[in-house]
Short mmCIF file of C-alpha atoms in Angstrom, two decimals:
data_model
loop_
_atom_site.label_atom_id
_atom_site.label_comp_id
_atom_site.label_asym_id
_atom_site.label_seq_id
_atom_site.Cartn_x
_atom_site.Cartn_y
_atom_site.Cartn_z
CA MET A 22 2.96 -66.09 -19.31
CA MET A 23 1.81 -67.34 -15.94
CA THR A 24 4.05 -70.33 -16.28
CA SER A 25 7.17 -68.14 -16.75
CA VAL A 26 6.36 -66.01 -13.72
CA SER A 27 5.87 -69.07 -11.57
CA ARG A 28 9.19 -70.47 -12.65
CA TRP A 29 11.00 -67.24 -11.70
CA ARG A 30 9.32 -67.25 -8.28
CA VAL A 31 10.38 -70.80 -7.71
CA LEU A 32 13.97 -69.99 -8.66
CA LEU A 33 14.08 -66.91 -6.38
CA LEU A 34 12.62 -68.84 -3.48
CA ALA A 35 15.11 -71.63 -3.94
CA GLY A 36 18.04 -69.13 -4.04
CA ALA A 37 16.91 -67.40 -0.84
CA THR A 38 16.57 -70.74 0.86
CA LEU A 39 20.12 -71.73 -0.11
CA LEU A 40 21.48 -68.31 1.08
CA LEU A 41 19.80 -68.59 4.47
CA SER A 42 21.05 -72.11 4.85
CA ALA A 43 24.62 -70.99 4.10
CA CYS A 44 24.45 -68.11 6.62
CA GLY A 45 23.05 -70.40 9.27
CA GLU A 46 25.82 -72.87 8.63
CA GLU A 47 28.49 -70.18 8.94
CA GLN A 48 26.96 -68.95 12.22
CA LYS A 49 26.92 -72.48 13.58
CA GLN A 50 30.55 -72.92 12.60
CA ALA A 51 31.51 -69.60 14.25
CA THR A 52 29.65 -70.53 17.43
CA ALA A 53 31.26 -73.91 17.43
CA GLY A 54 34.69 -72.29 16.90
CA ALA A 55 34.20 -69.92 19.84
CA GLN A 56 33.01 -72.74 22.03
CA SER A 57 35.97 -74.86 21.02
CA MET A 58 38.57 -72.07 21.78
CA PRO A 59 40.75 -73.44 24.60
CA PRO A 60 40.77 -71.33 27.80
CA VAL A 61 43.90 -69.38 28.71
CA THR A 62 45.25 -70.01 32.18
CA THR A 63 46.49 -66.78 33.75
CA GLU A 64 46.45 -64.91 37.03
CA VAL A 65 43.23 -63.05 37.86
CA ALA A 66 42.74 -60.75 40.83
CA THR A 67 39.82 -58.82 42.25
CA ILE A 68 41.02 -55.25 42.66
CA GLN A 69 40.10 -53.10 45.64
CA ARG A 70 40.94 -49.57 46.67
CA GLN A 71 44.04 -49.32 48.84
CA ASP A 72 46.87 -47.08 50.03
CA ILE A 73 49.88 -47.66 47.84
CA ALA A 74 53.49 -46.56 48.38
CA LEU A 75 55.42 -44.59 45.76
CA ASN A 76 59.13 -44.35 45.05
CA LYS A 77 60.04 -41.00 43.48
CA ALA A 78 63.55 -40.25 42.17
CA TYR A 79 65.07 -36.88 41.26
CA SER A 80 68.42 -35.97 39.70
CA SER A 81 70.79 -33.56 41.37
CA LEU A 82 74.34 -32.26 41.07
CA LEU A 83 75.86 -32.87 44.48
CA THR A 84 77.28 -29.80 46.20
CA SER A 85 78.38 -29.31 49.79
CA GLU A 86 76.06 -26.58 51.03
CA HIS A 87 78.19 -26.02 54.17
CA GLU A 88 81.51 -25.60 52.35
CA VAL A 89 83.55 -22.75 53.88
CA THR A 90 86.46 -20.74 52.47
CA LEU A 91 88.60 -19.30 55.27
CA VAL A 92 90.00 -15.77 54.89
CA ALA A 93 92.46 -13.82 57.01
CA ARG A 94 90.84 -11.29 59.33
CA VAL A 95 94.04 -9.41 60.27
CA ASN A 96 97.25 -8.28 58.57
CA GLY A 97 100.54 -10.04 59.27
CA THR A 98 102.97 -12.79 58.39
CA LEU A 99 101.64 -16.34 58.14
CA GLN A 100 103.76 -18.04 60.78
CA THR A 101 102.43 -21.61 61.21
CA ARG A 102 100.20 -24.11 59.46
CA GLN A 103 98.92 -26.82 61.79
CA PHE A 104 97.34 -29.32 59.41
CA GLU A 105 98.18 -31.59 56.51
CA GLN A 106 96.52 -30.71 53.26
CA GLY A 107 93.62 -33.10 52.53
CA ASP A 108 93.14 -34.04 56.20
CA GLN A 109 89.87 -34.33 58.01
CA VAL A 110 89.70 -31.40 60.44
CA SER A 111 87.36 -30.79 63.35
CA GLU A 112 85.36 -27.71 64.23
CA GLY A 113 87.45 -25.38 66.43
CA GLN A 114 90.79 -26.91 65.39
CA VAL A 115 93.61 -24.33 65.00
CA LEU A 116 94.80 -24.22 61.38
CA TYR A 117 97.06 -21.13 61.07
CA THR A 118 98.70 -18.47 63.23
CA ILE A 119 99.26 -14.96 61.84
CA GLU A 120 101.97 -12.99 63.72
CA PRO A 121 100.27 -12.81 67.11
CA GLU A 122 103.09 -10.87 68.83
CA GLN A 123 102.16 -7.45 67.45
CA TYR A 124 98.54 -7.94 68.46
CA GLU A 125 99.55 -9.08 71.95
CA ALA A 126 101.49 -5.81 72.25
CA ILE A 127 98.41 -3.85 71.16
CA VAL A 128 96.33 -5.63 73.80
CA LYS A 129 98.85 -4.71 76.52
CA GLN A 130 98.81 -1.09 75.37
CA GLN A 131 95.02 -0.97 75.51
CA GLU A 132 95.06 -2.54 78.96
CA ALA A 133 97.39 0.24 80.14
CA ASN A 134 95.16 2.86 78.56
CA LEU A 135 92.20 1.38 80.40
CA GLN A 136 94.03 1.48 83.71
CA SER A 137 94.93 5.14 83.09
CA ALA A 138 91.33 5.98 82.20
CA LYS A 139 90.09 4.27 85.36
CA ALA A 140 92.58 6.24 87.48
CA GLU A 141 91.45 9.46 85.85
CA LEU A 142 87.84 8.53 86.54
CA ALA A 143 88.64 7.89 90.21
CA ARG A 144 90.34 11.30 90.50
CA ALA A 145 87.41 13.02 88.77
CA GLY A 146 85.02 11.26 91.13
CA ARG A 147 86.91 12.45 94.21
CA ASP A 148 86.99 16.02 92.84
CA ALA A 149 83.24 15.96 92.23
CA GLU A 150 82.59 14.81 95.82
CA ARG A 151 84.90 17.50 97.23
CA TYR A 152 83.25 20.26 95.16
CA LYS A 153 79.85 19.04 96.27
CA SER A 154 80.87 19.40 99.93
CA LEU A 155 82.36 22.85 99.28
CA LEU A 156 79.25 23.95 97.43
CA GLN A 157 77.12 23.08 100.45
CA ARG A 158 79.32 25.43 102.52
CA SER A 159 79.20 28.06 99.75
CA SER A 160 83.00 27.83 99.38
CA VAL A 161 82.79 27.30 95.60
CA SER A 162 80.44 28.46 92.94
CA ARG A 163 77.79 26.36 91.28
CA GLN A 164 79.71 26.67 88.01
CA GLN A 165 82.85 25.14 89.55
CA TYR A 166 80.81 22.19 90.84
CA ASP A 167 79.19 21.65 87.45
CA GLN A 168 82.64 21.70 85.84
CA ALA A 169 83.78 18.95 88.21
CA LEU A 170 80.72 16.83 87.32
CA ALA A 171 81.43 17.31 83.60
CA GLU A 172 85.04 16.18 84.06
CA GLN A 173 83.76 13.08 85.87
CA GLN A 174 81.45 12.28 82.95
CA VAL A 175 84.29 12.76 80.48
CA ALA A 176 86.51 10.44 82.53
CA ARG A 177 83.72 7.83 82.63
CA ALA A 178 83.39 8.06 78.82
CA ARG A 179 87.15 7.59 78.42
CA VAL A 180 86.93 4.42 80.49
CA ALA A 181 84.17 3.07 78.25
CA GLN A 182 86.20 4.03 75.18
CA SER A 183 89.28 2.27 76.54
CA GLU A 184 87.24 -0.84 77.36
CA ALA A 185 85.93 -0.94 73.77
CA ALA A 186 89.44 -0.51 72.36
CA LEU A 187 90.71 -3.33 74.58
CA ALA A 188 87.86 -5.59 73.45
CA SER A 189 88.65 -4.80 69.79
CA ALA A 190 92.32 -5.56 70.37
CA ASN A 191 91.44 -8.91 71.97
CA ILE A 192 89.23 -9.75 68.99
CA ASP A 193 92.07 -8.99 66.59
CA LEU A 194 94.40 -11.09 68.74
CA GLY A 195 91.91 -13.95 68.49
CA TYR A 196 91.90 -13.62 64.70
CA THR A 197 95.63 -14.38 64.66
CA ARG A 198 94.62 -18.00 65.42
CA VAL A 199 92.62 -19.18 62.42
CA THR A 200 90.34 -22.05 63.47
CA ALA A 201 88.02 -24.36 61.53
CA PRO A 202 84.39 -23.14 61.71
CA VAL A 203 83.08 -26.54 60.56
CA SER A 204 84.28 -30.12 60.44
CA GLY A 205 85.22 -31.50 57.05
CA ARG A 206 87.92 -32.31 54.53
CA ILE A 207 90.45 -29.48 54.13
CA GLY A 208 91.85 -28.55 50.75
CA LEU A 209 95.13 -27.06 49.52
CA SER A 210 96.53 -24.06 51.34
CA GLN A 211 96.40 -20.97 49.11
CA VAL A 212 99.21 -19.13 50.96
CA ASN A 213 102.65 -20.43 51.86
CA LEU A 214 104.24 -19.93 55.28
CA GLY A 215 106.17 -16.70 55.66
CA ASN A 216 103.98 -14.75 53.25
CA LEU A 217 102.35 -11.50 54.28
CA VAL A 218 98.56 -11.75 54.32
CA ASN A 219 95.99 -8.99 54.54
CA ALA A 220 92.47 -8.98 55.88
CA GLY A 221 90.40 -10.76 53.21
CA THR A 222 93.19 -13.00 51.83
CA GLU A 223 91.80 -16.48 51.06
CA LEU A 224 93.64 -19.19 52.97
CA VAL A 225 91.99 -22.59 52.46
CA THR A 226 88.62 -24.29 51.84
CA ILE A 227 86.93 -26.83 54.13
CA THR A 228 84.32 -29.15 52.62
CA PRO A 229 82.01 -31.04 55.04
CA LEU A 230 81.38 -34.56 53.70
CA ASP A 231 79.58 -36.33 56.54
CA PRO A 232 76.73 -35.77 56.71
CA LEU A 233 75.90 -34.53 53.22
CA GLU A 234 73.07 -32.09 52.61
CA VAL A 235 71.65 -32.55 49.11
CA ARG A 236 69.34 -29.99 47.54
CA PHE A 237 67.16 -30.91 44.58
CA GLN A 238 64.14 -29.67 42.67
CA MET A 239 60.81 -31.45 43.15
CA PRO A 240 58.01 -31.03 40.56
CA LEU A 241 55.16 -28.89 41.86
CA LYS A 242 52.63 -31.74 41.63
CA ASP A 243 54.82 -34.02 43.75
CA ALA A 244 55.50 -31.23 46.25
CA LEU A 245 51.81 -30.44 46.71
CA GLU A 246 50.93 -34.10 47.18
CA LEU A 247 53.81 -34.56 49.62
CA ARG A 248 52.76 -31.48 51.60
CA SER A 249 49.21 -32.87 51.71
CA GLN A 250 50.56 -36.18 52.97
CA LEU A 251 52.65 -34.49 55.65
CA GLU A 252 49.39 -33.32 57.19
CA LEU A 253 48.66 -37.00 57.77
CA ASP A 254 52.12 -38.46 58.40
CA ASP A 255 55.17 -37.25 60.26
CA LEU A 256 58.11 -35.82 58.27
CA ASN A 257 60.44 -38.37 59.86
CA GLN A 258 58.58 -41.12 58.01
CA ILE A 259 59.71 -39.70 54.66
CA HIS A 260 63.00 -41.49 54.11
CA ALA A 261 65.40 -40.86 51.28
CA SER A 262 68.25 -42.68 49.57
CA LEU A 263 71.03 -41.34 47.41
CA SER A 264 72.60 -43.41 44.64
CA VAL A 265 75.66 -42.77 42.49
CA ALA A 266 76.22 -44.89 39.42
CA GLY A 267 79.27 -47.13 39.73
CA GLY A 268 81.88 -47.14 37.02
CA SER A 269 83.74 -49.98 35.26
CA GLY A 270 81.24 -52.63 36.31
CA GLN A 271 81.20 -51.57 39.96
CA ALA A 272 78.00 -51.55 41.98
CA ASP A 273 76.18 -48.28 42.62
CA THR A 274 77.00 -46.42 45.83
CA VAL A 275 73.89 -45.95 47.97
CA LEU A 276 73.51 -43.74 51.05
CA GLN A 277 70.53 -43.65 53.39
CA GLY A 278 69.06 -40.46 54.82
CA ALA A 279 65.89 -38.50 55.38
CA LEU A 280 64.00 -35.58 53.90
CA ASP A 281 64.52 -32.54 56.13
CA PHE A 282 63.19 -29.59 54.13
CA LEU A 283 60.40 -28.87 51.65
CA GLY A 284 60.20 -25.34 50.28
CA VAL A 285 57.15 -23.11 50.11
CA ARG A 286 58.10 -21.12 46.99
CA VAL A 287 57.58 -22.26 43.40
CA ASP A 288 60.18 -21.56 40.74
CA GLN A 289 58.08 -20.03 37.97
CA LYS A 290 60.60 -20.97 35.27
CA THR A 291 60.66 -24.68 36.07
CA SER A 292 57.47 -25.11 38.14
CA THR A 293 59.45 -26.87 40.84
CA VAL A 294 59.90 -26.56 44.60
CA GLN A 295 63.26 -26.84 46.33
CA ALA A 296 63.73 -29.71 48.75
CA SER A 297 66.64 -30.92 50.83
CA ALA A 298 67.69 -34.27 52.29
CA SER A 299 70.59 -35.25 54.56
CA PHE A 300 72.65 -38.42 54.20
CA ALA A 301 75.29 -40.06 56.36
CA ASN A 302 78.47 -40.38 54.28
CA PRO A 303 81.01 -42.39 56.30
CA GLY A 304 84.38 -42.68 54.62
CA ALA A 305 83.47 -39.92 52.14
CA LYS A 306 82.23 -42.45 49.59
CA VAL A 307 80.36 -39.70 47.72
CA LEU A 308 82.02 -36.40 46.81
CA PRO A 309 80.66 -33.01 45.73
CA GLY A 310 80.48 -32.54 41.97
CA GLN A 311 78.99 -35.96 41.26
CA PHE A 312 75.61 -36.45 39.61
CA VAL A 313 73.30 -38.38 41.95
CA ARG A 314 69.72 -39.60 42.11
CA VAL A 315 67.73 -38.88 45.24
CA SER A 316 64.88 -41.32 45.87
CA ILE A 317 62.09 -40.32 48.24
CA GLU A 318 60.56 -43.28 50.05
CA GLY A 319 57.47 -43.35 52.20
CA LEU A 320 55.25 -41.35 49.85
CA LYS A 321 51.76 -42.75 49.45
CA ARG A 322 48.64 -42.40 47.37
CA TYR A 323 45.53 -43.02 49.40
CA ASN A 324 42.40 -44.97 48.41
CA VAL A 325 43.42 -45.72 44.82
CA LEU A 326 43.05 -48.63 42.38
CA ALA A 327 46.18 -50.22 40.96
CA VAL A 328 47.12 -53.14 38.72
CA PRO A 329 50.50 -54.66 37.88
CA GLU A 330 52.22 -52.88 35.00
CA ILE A 331 52.37 -56.14 33.04
CA ALA A 332 48.56 -56.24 32.92
CA VAL A 333 48.34 -52.99 30.90
CA THR A 334 48.33 -53.26 27.09
CA GLN A 335 47.78 -50.75 24.32
CA GLY A 336 44.42 -50.93 22.55
CA LEU A 337 42.80 -48.96 19.74
CA MET A 338 41.30 -46.50 22.26
CA GLY A 339 44.43 -46.24 24.40
CA PRO A 340 45.73 -48.15 27.46
CA GLN A 341 43.58 -51.12 28.41
CA VAL A 342 43.34 -54.15 30.66
CA PHE A 343 41.38 -57.35 30.30
CA VAL A 344 38.46 -57.76 32.68
CA VAL A 345 36.92 -61.21 33.26
CA ASP A 346 33.13 -61.18 32.95
CA ASP A 347 30.53 -63.46 34.57
CA GLU A 348 31.07 -66.01 31.78
CA ASN A 349 34.79 -66.11 32.54
CA LYS A 350 35.65 -64.45 29.24
CA ALA A 351 38.12 -61.64 28.70
CA ARG A 352 36.71 -58.21 27.88
CA ALA A 353 38.96 -55.27 26.97
CA ARG A 354 38.48 -52.25 29.21
CA THR A 355 40.01 -48.87 28.30
CA ILE A 356 41.56 -47.14 31.32
CA GLU A 357 43.20 -43.84 32.26
CA LEU A 358 46.64 -44.26 33.80
CA GLY A 359 48.02 -42.47 36.84
CA GLU A 360 51.45 -42.77 38.42
CA VAL A 361 53.70 -45.81 38.46
CA ALA A 362 54.37 -47.18 41.94
CA GLY A 363 57.17 -49.74 41.67
CA GLU A 364 55.70 -52.67 39.73
CA MET A 365 52.17 -51.32 40.11
CA GLN A 366 50.29 -48.93 37.84
CA ILE A 367 47.74 -46.62 39.44
CA VAL A 368 44.47 -46.47 37.48
CA VAL A 369 42.64 -43.15 37.54
CA SER A 370 39.44 -44.27 35.77
CA GLY A 371 38.01 -47.20 33.83
CA LEU A 372 37.91 -49.73 36.64
CA GLU A 373 35.79 -50.17 39.76
CA SER A 374 36.34 -51.95 43.03
CA GLY A 375 35.40 -55.59 42.67
CA ASP A 376 36.40 -55.91 38.98
CA LYS A 377 38.22 -59.13 38.14
CA VAL A 378 41.30 -58.18 36.14
CA VAL A 379 43.83 -60.32 34.33
CA VAL A 380 47.03 -59.49 36.21
CA GLY A 381 49.23 -62.08 34.54
CA ASP A 382 50.87 -61.92 31.12
CA PRO A 383 48.11 -60.82 28.67
CA SER A 384 49.86 -62.11 25.55
CA GLY A 385 47.63 -64.48 23.58
CA ILE A 386 44.47 -63.02 25.11
CA LYS A 387 41.92 -61.17 23.01
CA PRO A 388 38.31 -60.13 23.64
CA GLY A 389 36.12 -63.16 24.15
CA THR A 390 38.94 -65.50 25.14
CA PRO A 391 37.86 -67.93 27.88
CA ILE A 392 39.92 -67.38 31.02
CA LYS A 393 40.90 -70.00 33.56
CA ALA A 394 42.03 -68.21 36.71
CA ALA A 395 45.32 -69.26 38.24
CA SER A 396 46.23 -68.43 41.84
CA ALA A 397 47.76 -64.97 42.04
CA GLN A 398 50.12 -63.73 44.73
CA GLY A 399 47.52 -62.43 47.13
CA ASP A 400 43.82 -61.90 46.74
CA ASP A 401 44.01 -58.28 45.65
CA ALA A 402 46.15 -56.61 43.05
#
């Protein structure tokens, strides 16, 4: 019996020894494999906090906010048209005349009425002075003197009334010359010469094209951050560009301008804030009705960490980058992403200043891969 037990113990001991030997051999092979893995040469940068510029773009349907439709202000026959349809017209330029003769006659009549009222006022003034002198000598009654003063006041009121009528007649006479209130491209005339027009008849539309004022909706988050930045920087530093996609293989049309308005009310339906930018548009390269993209330049995020977009990969726990440890090996680090700034990706959390991050192409790199740093463009990402 003792001999059988001893044999079993010997067999068990021998099996355990063989198992431990096998495990040790596998561990040695794994260690040797890791040590023999060739290093990957890629760009590595030490990231630091910095101010980074953003480029934000917003879509908009281009409209001319200063477009004006001219209407007749007086009744009469349309006598002349002093422009070619589709021309560029200037502010103050005469466009139409509407039967000015009848309004000139009305002005002359009102001038005569004013002269008559002034003569009546002069007579009433002389009568009032004469009755005042007679009253002092008790030659007239107080009632007669008061009557003379009242007639003088009535005559003075008639003068004021005549002056107002003359001014109104001159205004109507001025309306017989229809002028351009703004500079811009004029459209098709809605009324032909010789037609009778009434006050309120639409005549033509003028569309200003240079400069262009473009209104667009900015997300609330962007508007709040921009307003916060404007407390640090001047509004004139916020530049803007407008681009229209070219057709049939043509290059995009780009205009340069500046942000000139940022609203203070939030649209509750869209959670946006209205903004406006102005752009020089020489030659009317861009026309109302086109879909455009407005890019705001000069925006910044202050004291942030950022890495090139190419350095960010998708891991099991979400977005990640590879950080190089003290042994020059790659370690995956899960990060929280912020905004994209050109080719850079702002990192909200997961990294610290001084971390060495793989900023080159991360393909072929996995946790534990030896890293050989290549020279990056600049010291910091």
